[in-house]
């Protein structure tokens, strides 16, 4: 979608979006988008107290190198394709086991 483009949301709910240009998806250009409806139209609105943006959980992997370093990509079945870290809402911890084993 180009900058400044307008779109109309279809279904209410939490959706996942990601880039389709170049290597942006592999480098982490993605996220969640929440389409809300008025509580009067939400049959489940009585089941929760708050509907906050902090209630969205986005889990992703992190490869610790730019996609340009990996592309043209190795097949997923090749060794070295496992992510080094898992991120939850863009945050995670990483301990470089290769470095700590050397030192």
PDB file of C-alpha atoms in Angstrom:
ATOM      1  CA  UNK A   1       0.000   0.000   0.000  1.00  0.00           C
ATOM      2  CA  UNK A   2       1.471   3.355  -0.946  1.00  0.00           C
ATOM      3  CA  UNK A   3       1.928   6.164   1.520  1.00  0.00           C
ATOM      4  CA  UNK A   4      -1.217   8.256   1.773  1.00  0.00           C
ATOM      5  CA  UNK A   5      -3.413   5.524   0.308  1.00  0.00           C
ATOM      6  CA  UNK A   6      -6.836   5.077   1.876  1.00  0.00           C
ATOM      7  CA  UNK A   7      -8.469   1.772   2.642  1.00  0.00           C
ATOM      8  CA  UNK A   8     -11.623   0.566   4.339  1.00  0.00           C
ATOM      9  CA  UNK A   9     -11.369  -2.049   7.050  1.00  0.00           C
ATOM     10  CA  UNK A  10     -13.530  -5.100   6.491  1.00  0.00           C
ATOM     11  CA  UNK A  11     -13.836  -7.485   9.402  1.00  0.00           C
ATOM     12  CA  UNK A  12     -13.472  -6.349  12.993  1.00  0.00           C
ATOM     13  CA  UNK A  13     -10.755  -8.138  14.914  1.00  0.00           C
ATOM     14  CA  UNK A  14      -6.991  -8.443  15.186  1.00  0.00           C
ATOM     15  CA  UNK A  15      -5.133  -8.907  11.919  1.00  0.00           C
ATOM     16  CA  UNK A  16      -1.509  -9.383  10.836  1.00  0.00           C
ATOM     17  CA  UNK A  17       0.059  -7.188   8.175  1.00  0.00           C
ATOM     18  CA  UNK A  18       3.447  -7.474   6.488  1.00  0.00           C
ATOM     19  CA  UNK A  19       5.449  -5.946   3.672  1.00  0.00           C
ATOM     20  CA  UNK A  20       5.505  -7.353   0.170  1.00  0.00           C
ATOM     21  CA  UNK A  21       8.399  -5.272  -1.124  1.00  0.00           C
ATOM     22  CA  UNK A  22      11.929  -6.571  -1.408  1.00  0.00           C
ATOM     23  CA  UNK A  23      13.247  -8.109   1.768  1.00  0.00           C
ATOM     24  CA  UNK A  24      11.219  -5.951   4.149  1.00  0.00           C
ATOM     25  CA  UNK A  25       9.149  -8.838   5.500  1.00  0.00           C
ATOM     26  CA  UNK A  26      12.276 -10.825   6.379  1.00  0.00           C
ATOM     27  CA  UNK A  27      13.817  -7.778   8.065  1.00  0.00           C
ATOM     28  CA  UNK A  28      10.806  -7.246  10.282  1.00  0.00           C
ATOM     29  CA  UNK A  29       8.390  -4.877   8.569  1.00  0.00           C
ATOM     30  CA  UNK A  30       5.185  -6.364   9.946  1.00  0.00           C
ATOM     31  CA  UNK A  31       2.764  -5.904  12.800  1.00  0.00           C
ATOM     32  CA  UNK A  32      -0.758  -6.180  14.051  1.00  0.00           C
ATOM     33  CA  UNK A  33      -3.689  -3.973  13.221  1.00  0.00           C
ATOM     34  CA  UNK A  34      -6.809  -3.988  15.354  1.00  0.00           C
ATOM     35  CA  UNK A  35     -10.134  -3.105  13.760  1.00  0.00           C
ATOM     36  CA  UNK A  36     -12.620  -2.317  16.480  1.00  0.00           C
ATOM     37  CA  UNK A  37     -16.375  -2.110  16.382  1.00  0.00           C
ATOM     38  CA  UNK A  38     -18.652  -0.238  18.793  1.00  0.00           C
ATOM     39  CA  UNK A  39     -19.392  -2.231  21.980  1.00  0.00           C
ATOM     40  CA  UNK A  40     -23.062  -2.137  21.035  1.00  0.00           C
ATOM     41  CA  UNK A  41     -22.239  -4.266  17.958  1.00  0.00           C
ATOM     42  CA  UNK A  42     -19.786  -6.582  19.750  1.00  0.00           C
ATOM     43  CA  UNK A  43     -21.633  -9.625  21.135  1.00  0.00           C
ATOM     44  CA  UNK A  44     -18.629 -10.414  23.378  1.00  0.00           C
ATOM     45  CA  UNK A  45     -18.101  -6.945  24.862  1.00  0.00           C
ATOM     46  CA  UNK A  46     -19.481  -8.108  28.212  1.00  0.00           C
ATOM     47  CA  UNK A  47     -16.711 -10.723  28.494  1.00  0.00           C
ATOM     48  CA  UNK A  48     -13.857  -8.252  29.065  1.00  0.00           C
ATOM     49  CA  UNK A  49     -13.321  -5.091  31.080  1.00  0.00           C
ATOM     50  CA  UNK A  50     -10.836  -3.291  28.831  1.00  0.00           C
ATOM     51  CA  UNK A  51      -9.901  -3.444  25.164  1.00  0.00           C
ATOM     52  CA  UNK A  52      -6.371  -2.009  25.124  1.00  0.00           C
ATOM     53  CA  UNK A  53      -3.656  -1.950  22.476  1.00  0.00           C
ATOM     54  CA  UNK A  54      -1.325  -3.558  25.022  1.00  0.00           C
ATOM     55  CA  UNK A  55      -3.461  -6.686  24.874  1.00  0.00           C
ATOM     56  CA  UNK A  56      -2.069  -7.638  21.461  1.00  0.00           C
ATOM     57  CA  UNK A  57       0.752 -10.210  21.499  1.00  0.00           C
ATOM     58  CA  UNK A  58       2.929 -10.520  18.397  1.00  0.00           C
ATOM     59  CA  UNK A  59       5.454 -13.371  18.374  1.00  0.00           C
ATOM     60  CA  UNK A  60       8.229 -13.405  15.781  1.00  0.00           C
ATOM     61  CA  UNK A  61      11.701 -14.734  15.194  1.00  0.00           C
ATOM     62  CA  UNK A  62      14.924 -12.796  14.801  1.00  0.00           C
ATOM     63  CA  UNK A  63      17.746 -13.964  12.585  1.00  0.00           C
ATOM     64  CA  UNK A  64      20.470 -11.494  13.790  1.00  0.00           C
ATOM     65  CA  UNK A  65      21.477 -10.595  10.250  1.00  0.00           C
ATOM     66  CA  UNK A  66      19.935  -8.567   7.461  1.00  0.00           C
ATOM     67  CA  UNK A  67      17.957 -10.409   4.823  1.00  0.00           C
ATOM     68  CA  UNK A  68      20.401  -9.132   2.197  1.00  0.00           C
ATOM     69  CA  UNK A  69      23.084 -11.256   3.874  1.00  0.00           C
ATOM     70  CA  UNK A  70      20.890 -14.350   3.555  1.00  0.00           C
ATOM     71  CA  UNK A  71      19.353 -13.749   0.127  1.00  0.00           C
ATOM     72  CA  UNK A  72      19.255 -15.307  -2.335  1.00  0.00           C
ATOM     73  CA  UNK A  73      18.067 -17.441   0.500  1.00  0.00           C
ATOM     74  CA  UNK A  74      19.112 -20.815   1.587  1.00  0.00           C
ATOM     75  CA  UNK A  75      16.306 -23.301   1.610  1.00  0.00           C
ATOM     76  CA  UNK A  76      14.482 -23.667   4.913  1.00  0.00           C
ATOM     77  CA  UNK A  77      15.719 -27.253   5.147  1.00  0.00           C
ATOM     78  CA  UNK A  78      19.341 -26.076   5.058  1.00  0.00           C
ATOM     79  CA  UNK A  79      21.256 -25.763   8.289  1.00  0.00           C
ATOM     80  CA  UNK A  80      21.627 -22.295   9.711  1.00  0.00           C
ATOM     81  CA  UNK A  81      18.031 -21.294   9.096  1.00  0.00           C
ATOM     82  CA  UNK A  82      16.887 -21.478  12.718  1.00  0.00           C
ATOM     83  CA  UNK A  83      16.345 -18.070  14.325  1.00  0.00           C
ATOM     84  CA  UNK A  84      18.665 -17.132  17.162  1.00  0.00           C
ATOM     85  CA  UNK A  85      15.966 -15.372  19.164  1.00  0.00           C
ATOM     86  CA  UNK A  86      12.206 -15.299  19.582  1.00  0.00           C
ATOM     87  CA  UNK A  87      10.662 -11.869  20.085  1.00  0.00           C
ATOM     88  CA  UNK A  88       7.420 -11.111  21.888  1.00  0.00           C
ATOM     89  CA  UNK A  89       6.029  -7.704  20.939  1.00  0.00           C
ATOM     90  CA  UNK A  90       9.428  -6.853  19.470  1.00  0.00           C
ATOM     91  CA  UNK A  91      11.384  -7.616  22.640  1.00  0.00           C
ATOM     92  CA  UNK A  92      13.550 -10.554  23.592  1.00  0.00           C
ATOM     93  CA  UNK A  93      16.800 -11.646  25.137  1.00  0.00           C
ATOM     94  CA  UNK A  94      19.867 -12.960  23.398  1.00  0.00           C
ATOM     95  CA  UNK A  95      22.981 -14.547  24.805  1.00  0.00           C
ATOM     96  CA  UNK A  96      25.674 -15.179  22.224  1.00  0.00           C
ATOM     97  CA  UNK A  97      26.614 -18.761  23.105  1.00  0.00           C
ATOM     98  CA  UNK A  98      29.258 -18.839  20.386  1.00  0.00           C
ATOM     99  CA  UNK A  99      31.124 -15.927  21.960  1.00  0.00           C
ATOM    100  CA  UNK A 100      30.754 -17.119  25.547  1.00  0.00           C
ATOM    101  CA  UNK A 101      32.123 -20.554  24.554  1.00  0.00           C
ATOM    102  CA  UNK A 102      35.267 -18.942  23.098  1.00  0.00           C
ATOM    103  CA  UNK A 103      36.002 -16.676  26.022  1.00  0.00           C
TER     104      UNK A 103
END
